[in-house]
PDB file of C-alpha atoms and ligand atoms in Angstrom:
ATOM      1  CA  MET A   2      -0.146   0.652  -0.180  1.00  0.00           C
ATOM      2  CA  SER A   3       1.382   3.214  -0.848  1.00  0.00           C
ATOM      3  CA  SER A   4       1.720   6.339   1.691  1.00  0.00           C
ATOM      4  CA  LEU A   5      -0.875   8.938   2.003  1.00  0.00           C
ATOM      5  CA  PRO A   6      -0.806  12.063   0.398  1.00  0.00           C
ATOM      6  CA  VAL A   7      -2.529  15.447   0.635  1.00  0.00           C
ATOM      7  CA  THR A   8      -5.418  16.096   3.061  1.00  0.00           C
ATOM      8  CA  ARG A   9      -8.205  18.260   3.705  1.00  0.00           C
ATOM      9  CA  PRO A  10      -9.492  17.274   5.818  1.00  0.00           C
ATOM     10  CA  ALA A  11      -8.528  14.626   8.700  1.00  0.00           C
ATOM     11  CA  ALA A  12      -6.333  12.286   6.866  1.00  0.00           C
ATOM     12  CA  ASP A  13      -5.880  10.889  10.342  1.00  0.00           C
ATOM     13  CA  GLU A  14      -9.242   9.279   9.776  1.00  0.00           C
ATOM     14  CA  LEU A  15      -7.594   7.569   6.775  1.00  0.00           C
ATOM     15  CA  LYS A  16      -6.383   3.956   7.198  1.00  0.00           C
ATOM     16  CA  GLU A  17      -4.918   3.092   3.816  1.00  0.00           C
ATOM     17  CA  VAL A  18      -4.948   3.510   0.291  1.00  0.00           C
ATOM     18  CA  LEU A  19      -6.956   0.552  -1.551  1.00  0.00           C
ATOM     19  CA  LEU A  20      -6.575   2.576  -5.010  1.00  0.00           C
ATOM     20  CA  SER A  21      -3.342   5.048  -5.788  1.00  0.00           C
ATOM     21  CA  GLU A  22      -3.644   7.790  -8.040  1.00  0.00           C
ATOM     22  CA  GLU A  23      -2.006   6.205 -10.685  1.00  0.00           C
ATOM     23  CA  GLN A  24      -3.500   3.034 -10.566  1.00  0.00           C
ATOM     24  CA  VAL A  25      -7.263   4.473 -10.966  1.00  0.00           C
ATOM     25  CA  ARG A  26      -6.029   6.770 -13.374  1.00  0.00           C
ATOM     26  CA  ALA A  27      -4.713   3.416 -15.777  1.00  0.00           C
ATOM     27  CA  ARG A  28      -7.870   1.734 -15.113  1.00  0.00           C
ATOM     28  CA  VAL A  29     -10.083   4.614 -16.812  1.00  0.00           C
ATOM     29  CA  ALA A  30      -7.393   5.042 -20.130  1.00  0.00           C
ATOM     30  CA  GLU A  31      -8.541   1.368 -20.173  1.00  0.00           C
ATOM     31  CA  LEU A  32     -12.506   1.256 -19.981  1.00  0.00           C
ATOM     32  CA  ALA A  33     -12.524   4.294 -21.844  1.00  0.00           C
ATOM     33  CA  ALA A  34     -10.376   2.520 -24.512  1.00  0.00           C
ATOM     34  CA  ASP A  35     -13.076  -0.462 -23.898  1.00  0.00           C
ATOM     35  CA  ILE A  36     -16.508   2.359 -24.319  1.00  0.00           C
ATOM     36  CA  SER A  37     -14.838   3.358 -27.629  1.00  0.00           C
ATOM     37  CA  ARG A  38     -13.976   0.561 -29.373  1.00  0.00           C
ATOM     38  CA  ASP A  39     -17.108  -1.024 -28.294  1.00  0.00           C
ATOM     39  CA  TYR A  40     -19.243   2.561 -29.185  1.00  0.00           C
ATOM     40  CA  THR A  41     -18.069   2.976 -31.958  1.00  0.00           C
ATOM     41  CA  GLY A  42     -20.543   4.979 -34.284  1.00  0.00           C
ATOM     42  CA  ARG A  43     -23.088   4.490 -31.495  1.00  0.00           C
ATOM     43  CA  ASP A  44     -24.818   7.392 -30.095  1.00  0.00           C
ATOM     44  CA  LEU A  45     -23.836   7.273 -26.626  1.00  0.00           C
ATOM     45  CA  VAL A  46     -25.363   9.223 -23.986  1.00  0.00           C
ATOM     46  CA  LEU A  47     -23.135   9.198 -20.767  1.00  0.00           C
ATOM     47  CA  VAL A  48     -25.308   9.209 -17.639  1.00  0.00           C
ATOM     48  CA  THR A  49     -24.249   9.446 -14.117  1.00  0.00           C
ATOM     49  CA  VAL A  50     -26.427  10.044 -10.852  1.00  0.00           C
ATOM     50  CA  LEU A  51     -24.878  12.369  -8.491  1.00  0.00           C
ATOM     51  CA  ARG A  52     -23.103  13.696  -7.117  1.00  0.00           C
ATOM     52  CA  GLY A  53     -20.642  11.075  -6.539  1.00  0.00           C
ATOM     53  CA  GLY A  54     -20.431   9.733  -9.704  1.00  0.00           C
ATOM     54  CA  ILE A  55     -19.341  13.184 -11.575  1.00  0.00           C
ATOM     55  CA  PHE A  56     -15.660  12.550 -10.995  1.00  0.00           C
ATOM     56  CA  PHE A  57     -15.036   9.315 -12.624  1.00  0.00           C
ATOM     57  CA  LEU A  58     -17.353  10.806 -16.063  1.00  0.00           C
ATOM     58  CA  ALA A  59     -14.966  13.847 -16.498  1.00  0.00           C
ATOM     59  CA  ASP A  60     -12.085  11.727 -16.263  1.00  0.00           C
ATOM     60  CA  LEU A  61     -13.874   8.988 -18.099  1.00  0.00           C
ATOM     61  CA  SER A  62     -15.084  10.750 -20.993  1.00  0.00           C
ATOM     62  CA  ARG A  63     -11.746  13.013 -21.410  1.00  0.00           C
ATOM     63  CA  ALA A  64     -10.519   9.704 -22.028  1.00  0.00           C
ATOM     64  CA  LEU A  65     -12.511   8.732 -24.640  1.00  0.00           C
ATOM     65  CA  THR A  66     -11.838   8.540 -28.821  1.00  0.00           C
ATOM     66  CA  ILE A  67     -16.010   8.991 -29.460  1.00  0.00           C
ATOM     67  CA  PRO A  68     -18.192  11.713 -28.992  1.00  0.00           C
ATOM     68  CA  ALA A  69     -21.214  11.241 -26.376  1.00  0.00           C
ATOM     69  CA  ALA A  70     -23.262  12.931 -25.123  1.00  0.00           C
ATOM     70  CA  LEU A  71     -23.175  13.523 -20.769  1.00  0.00           C
ATOM     71  CA  ASP A  72     -26.373  13.920 -18.524  1.00  0.00           C
ATOM     72  CA  PHE A  73     -27.447  13.806 -14.989  1.00  0.00           C
ATOM     73  CA  MET A  74     -29.592  12.349 -12.876  1.00  0.00           C
ATOM     74  CA  ALA A  75     -30.601  12.951  -9.099  1.00  0.00           C
ATOM     75  CA  ILE A  76     -32.221  10.565  -6.510  1.00  0.00           C
ATOM     76  CA  THR A  77     -32.901  10.331  -2.707  1.00  0.00           C
ATOM     77  CA  SER A  78     -31.117   8.386  -1.443  1.00  0.00           C
ATOM     78  CA  TYR A  79     -32.281   5.283   0.180  1.00  0.00           C
ATOM     79  CA  THR A  80     -33.034   5.561   3.842  1.00  0.00           C
ATOM     80  CA  ALA A  81     -33.483   3.371   6.315  1.00  0.00           C
ATOM     81  CA  ASP A  82     -37.305   4.106   6.219  1.00  0.00           C
ATOM     82  CA  SER A  83     -36.717   2.534   2.654  1.00  0.00           C
ATOM     83  CA  PRO A  84     -34.306  -0.027   1.940  1.00  0.00           C
ATOM     84  CA  SER A  85     -36.465  -2.177  -0.171  1.00  0.00           C
ATOM     85  CA  GLY A  86     -35.515  -0.375  -3.662  1.00  0.00           C
ATOM     86  CA  VAL A  87     -38.020   2.326  -2.891  1.00  0.00           C
ATOM     87  CA  ALA A  88     -36.617   5.610  -4.222  1.00  0.00           C
ATOM     88  CA  ARG A  89     -37.694   9.145  -5.627  1.00  0.00           C
ATOM     89  CA  LEU A  90     -36.437  10.373  -8.764  1.00  0.00           C
ATOM     90  CA  LEU A  91     -34.828  13.979  -7.608  1.00  0.00           C
ATOM     91  CA  LYS A  92     -33.501  15.426 -11.418  1.00  0.00           C
ATOM     92  CA  ASP A  93     -34.276  14.099 -14.560  1.00  0.00           C
ATOM     93  CA  LEU A  94     -32.644  13.737 -17.127  1.00  0.00           C
ATOM     94  CA  ASP A  95     -32.312  16.272 -20.009  1.00  0.00           C
ATOM     95  CA  GLU A  96     -31.393  14.539 -22.976  1.00  0.00           C
ATOM     96  CA  GLU A  97     -34.097  12.585 -24.476  1.00  0.00           C
ATOM     97  CA  ILE A  98     -32.438   8.383 -25.128  1.00  0.00           C
ATOM     98  CA  THR A  99     -34.933   6.840 -26.668  1.00  0.00           C
ATOM     99  CA  GLY A 100     -33.210   5.253 -29.750  1.00  0.00           C
ATOM    100  CA  ARG A 101     -29.932   6.087 -28.217  1.00  0.00           C
ATOM    101  CA  HIS A 102     -27.483   3.943 -26.172  1.00  0.00           C
ATOM    102  CA  VAL A 103     -27.673   4.626 -22.706  1.00  0.00           C
ATOM    103  CA  LEU A 104     -23.881   4.250 -20.602  1.00  0.00           C
ATOM    104  CA  LEU A 105     -24.859   4.210 -16.882  1.00  0.00           C
ATOM    105  CA  VAL A 106     -21.669   5.140 -15.860  1.00  0.00           C
ATOM    106  CA  GLU A 107     -21.604   4.571 -11.096  1.00  0.00           C
ATOM    107  CA  ASP A 108     -18.416   5.808  -9.272  1.00  0.00           C
ATOM    108  CA  ILE A 109     -19.850   2.229  -6.582  1.00  0.00           C
ATOM    109  CA  ILE A 110     -22.273   0.076  -7.343  1.00  0.00           C
ATOM    110  CA  ASP A 111     -22.469  -1.813  -3.662  1.00  0.00           C
ATOM    111  CA  THR A 112     -26.369  -3.158  -2.712  1.00  0.00           C
ATOM    112  CA  GLY A 113     -27.336  -2.622  -6.170  1.00  0.00           C
ATOM    113  CA  LEU A 114     -30.501  -0.636  -5.427  1.00  0.00           C
ATOM    114  CA  THR A 115     -29.539   2.223  -6.901  1.00  0.00           C
ATOM    115  CA  ALA A 116     -28.244   0.937 -10.517  1.00  0.00           C
ATOM    116  CA  ALA A 117     -31.640  -0.875 -10.223  1.00  0.00           C
ATOM    117  CA  TYR A 118     -33.894   1.308 -10.027  1.00  0.00           C
ATOM    118  CA  LEU A 119     -31.957   4.089 -12.285  1.00  0.00           C
ATOM    119  CA  LEU A 120     -32.396   1.037 -15.018  1.00  0.00           C
ATOM    120  CA  ARG A 121     -35.913   0.696 -14.149  1.00  0.00           C
ATOM    121  CA  VAL A 122     -36.269   4.496 -15.204  1.00  0.00           C
ATOM    122  CA  LEU A 123     -34.033   4.487 -18.108  1.00  0.00           C
ATOM    123  CA  HIS A 124     -35.554   1.069 -20.011  1.00  0.00           C
ATOM    124  CA  THR A 125     -39.364   2.975 -19.821  1.00  0.00           C
ATOM    125  CA  ARG A 126     -37.719   5.070 -22.354  1.00  0.00           C
ATOM    126  CA  ASN A 127     -36.769   3.339 -24.733  1.00  0.00           C
ATOM    127  CA  PRO A 128     -33.024   3.346 -25.271  1.00  0.00           C
ATOM    128  CA  ALA A 129     -31.392   1.264 -28.271  1.00  0.00           C
ATOM    129  CA  SER A 130     -29.200  -0.168 -24.824  1.00  0.00           C
ATOM    130  CA  VAL A 131     -28.357   0.383 -21.190  1.00  0.00           C
ATOM    131  CA  ALA A 132     -25.105  -0.770 -19.551  1.00  0.00           C
ATOM    132  CA  ILE A 133     -23.373   0.181 -16.647  1.00  0.00           C
ATOM    133  CA  CYS A 134     -20.113   1.041 -16.074  1.00  0.00           C
ATOM    134  CA  THR A 135     -18.587   1.469 -12.601  1.00  0.00           C
ATOM    135  CA  LEU A 136     -15.658   2.286 -11.532  1.00  0.00           C
ATOM    136  CA  LEU A 137     -15.828  -0.207  -8.403  1.00  0.00           C
ATOM    137  CA  ASP A 138     -17.456  -3.119  -7.762  1.00  0.00           C
ATOM    138  CA  LYS A 139     -18.524  -4.014  -4.158  1.00  0.00           C
ATOM    139  CA  THR A 140     -20.037  -7.130  -4.684  1.00  0.00           C
ATOM    140  CA  ALA A 141     -19.528  -8.575  -0.574  1.00  0.00           C
ATOM    141  CA  ARG A 142     -22.412  -6.082  -0.499  1.00  0.00           C
ATOM    142  CA  ARG A 143     -24.831  -7.091  -3.783  1.00  0.00           C
ATOM    143  CA  ILE A 144     -28.800  -7.533  -3.258  1.00  0.00           C
ATOM    144  CA  VAL A 145     -29.961  -7.292  -6.418  1.00  0.00           C
ATOM    145  CA  PRO A 146     -27.837 -10.275  -8.337  1.00  0.00           C
ATOM    146  CA  THR A 147     -28.293  -9.277 -12.202  1.00  0.00           C
ATOM    147  CA  LEU A 148     -26.948  -6.090 -13.612  1.00  0.00           C
ATOM    148  CA  PRO A 149     -26.056  -5.426 -17.014  1.00  0.00           C
ATOM    149  CA  ILE A 150     -22.216  -4.150 -16.083  1.00  0.00           C
ATOM    150  CA  ARG A 151     -20.487  -4.048 -18.812  1.00  0.00           C
ATOM    151  CA  TYR A 152     -17.473  -2.004 -17.585  1.00  0.00           C
ATOM    152  CA  ARG A 153     -15.601  -2.356 -13.910  1.00  0.00           C
ATOM    153  CA  GLY A 154     -12.650  -1.378 -13.429  1.00  0.00           C
ATOM    154  CA  PHE A 155     -12.631  -2.829  -9.750  1.00  0.00           C
ATOM    155  CA  GLU A 156     -13.535  -5.175  -7.836  1.00  0.00           C
ATOM    156  CA  ILE A 157     -13.003  -4.480  -3.947  1.00  0.00           C
ATOM    157  CA  PRO A 158     -13.151  -6.024  -0.434  1.00  0.00           C
ATOM    158  CA  ASP A 159     -16.156  -5.021   1.442  1.00  0.00           C
ATOM    159  CA  ALA A 160     -14.963  -1.499   3.426  1.00  0.00           C
ATOM    160  CA  PHE A 161     -15.967   1.510   3.867  1.00  0.00           C
ATOM    161  CA  VAL A 162     -13.907   3.271   1.218  1.00  0.00           C
ATOM    162  CA  VAL A 163     -13.636   7.423   0.173  1.00  0.00           C
ATOM    163  CA  GLY A 164     -12.050   9.447  -2.135  1.00  0.00           C
ATOM    164  CA  TYR A 165     -12.512   9.368  -6.033  1.00  0.00           C
ATOM    165  CA  GLY A 166     -16.353  11.024  -5.747  1.00  0.00           C
ATOM    166  CA  LEU A 167     -17.192   8.663  -2.681  1.00  0.00           C
ATOM    167  CA  ASP A 168     -17.821  10.514   0.599  1.00  0.00           C
ATOM    168  CA  PHE A 169     -17.653  10.433   4.242  1.00  0.00           C
ATOM    169  CA  ARG A 170     -20.060  12.574   5.483  1.00  0.00           C
ATOM    170  CA  GLN A 171     -19.539  14.933   2.153  1.00  0.00           C
ATOM    171  CA  GLN A 172     -16.089  15.049   3.066  1.00  0.00           C
ATOM    172  CA  TYR A 173     -13.325  13.037   0.850  1.00  0.00           C
ATOM    173  CA  ARG A 174     -14.659  13.131  -2.466  1.00  0.00           C
ATOM    174  CA  HIS A 175     -12.175  15.768  -3.708  1.00  0.00           C
ATOM    175  CA  LEU A 176      -9.176  13.169  -3.032  1.00  0.00           C
ATOM    176  CA  PRO A 177      -7.696  11.380  -6.215  1.00  0.00           C
ATOM    177  CA  TYR A 178      -7.151   7.922  -4.898  1.00  0.00           C
ATOM    178  CA  ILE A 179      -9.770   5.671  -3.207  1.00  0.00           C
ATOM    179  CA  ALA A 180      -8.743   5.111   0.551  1.00  0.00           C
ATOM    180  CA  VAL A 181     -10.055   2.918   3.356  1.00  0.00           C
ATOM    181  CA  LEU A 182     -11.639   4.918   6.303  1.00  0.00           C
ATOM    182  CA  LYS A 183      -9.964   4.091   9.772  1.00  0.00           C
ATOM    183  CA  GLU A 184     -12.967   3.186  11.878  1.00  0.00           C
ATOM    184  CA  GLU A 185     -16.045   1.723  10.019  1.00  0.00           C
ATOM    185  CA  PRO A 186     -18.678   3.721  10.364  1.00  0.00           C
ATOM    186  CA  GLU A 187     -22.239   2.345  11.344  1.00  0.00           C
ATOM    187  CA  THR A 188     -22.882   0.994   7.919  1.00  0.00           C
ATOM    188  CA  SER A 189     -26.500  -0.508   6.688  1.00  0.00           C
ATOM    189  CA  LEU A 190     -28.434  -0.792   3.658  1.00  0.00           C
ATOM    190  CA  SER A 191     -29.088   2.494   3.814  1.00  0.00           C
ATOM    191  CA  LEU A 192     -25.434   3.476   3.906  1.00  0.00           C
ATOM    192  CA  PRO A 193     -23.874   3.043   0.442  1.00  0.00           C
ATOM    193  CA  GLY A 194     -20.252   3.475   1.433  1.00  0.00           C
TER     194      GLY A 194
HETATM  195  C1  PRP B 213     -23.219   6.341  -4.107  1.00  0.00           C
HETATM  196  C2  PRP B 213     -22.926   5.477  -5.693  1.00  0.00           C
HETATM  197  C3  PRP B 213     -23.568   4.852  -6.099  1.00  0.00           C
HETATM  198  C4  PRP B 213     -24.665   3.904  -4.834  1.00  0.00           C
HETATM  199  C5  PRP B 213     -24.299   2.714  -4.745  1.00  0.00           C
HETATM  200  O1  PRP B 213     -24.390   6.572  -3.759  1.00  0.00           O
HETATM  201  O2  PRP B 213     -22.430   6.681  -6.043  1.00  0.00           O
HETATM  202  O3  PRP B 213     -24.954   5.209  -6.369  1.00  0.00           O
HETATM  203  O4  PRP B 213     -23.760   5.131  -3.473  1.00  0.00           O
HETATM  204  O5  PRP B 213     -24.717   2.158  -4.211  1.00  0.00           O
HETATM  205  P1  PRP B 213     -25.634   1.207  -4.337  1.00  0.00           P
HETATM  206  O6  PRP B 213     -25.356   0.168  -5.193  1.00  0.00           O
HETATM  207  O7  PRP B 213     -26.006   0.388  -2.258  1.00  0.00           O
HETATM  208  O8  PRP B 213     -27.067   1.400  -3.926  1.00  0.00           O
HETATM  209  P2  PRP B 213     -24.953   7.876  -2.748  1.00  0.00           P
HETATM  210  O9  PRP B 213     -26.255   7.297  -2.582  1.00  0.00           O
HETATM  211  O10 PRP B 213     -23.944   7.668  -1.606  1.00  0.00           O
HETATM  212  O11 PRP B 213     -24.629   9.238  -2.719  1.00  0.00           O
HETATM  213  P3  PRP B 213     -23.500   9.874  -3.443  1.00  0.00           P
HETATM  214  O12 PRP B 213     -23.472   9.772  -4.598  1.00  0.00           O
HETATM  215  O13 PRP B 213     -24.022  11.671  -3.035  1.00  0.00           O
HETATM  216  O14 PRP B 213     -22.528   9.840  -2.553  1.00  0.00           O
END
């Protein structure tokens, strides 16, 4: 494990770097190459759910060699009252996606409930195709068994990770690497991490 560079705030809350900035950058470039190859000649829309996915989307989209539209959705996070997959759309797409190829870009898939909800919403608009690109895949906590994950950056262990878009109480999103928190916060289905 590499040492912990930077950081505001409280670097002493971080235990170790799980994926270095170099590892993340290299994998993002590989994923972008795969996506560029697979979607050549197709009308591609990259969709991310706010807020954590924006860092990955920004880097991934800039590494593509093909054109792609970007769009954003926002949903209510799952709460203790609704861990069973009931979510609400707070911000819808601006793009019309009917007949277009949609790639849902996520920083992490944990239980899979968020992605499953978003896929349901996206499919109602009759896109030409929908697939998922996730940087991190925490399969140990998966509840939704089948998700169309076409591109996966890294499978990671069941640890609370922050950085590169992932937060703990809205902090650490800015870190260019993925780190493990020292103290595991209370986690449940309501707090995907
Ligand atoms: C994170 C992440 C995914 C979701 C994955 O978002 O960006 O959207 O959790 O968890 P799941 O597979 O268990 O549904 P979060 O709800 O933490 O919101 P954020 O993007 O604003 O950090």
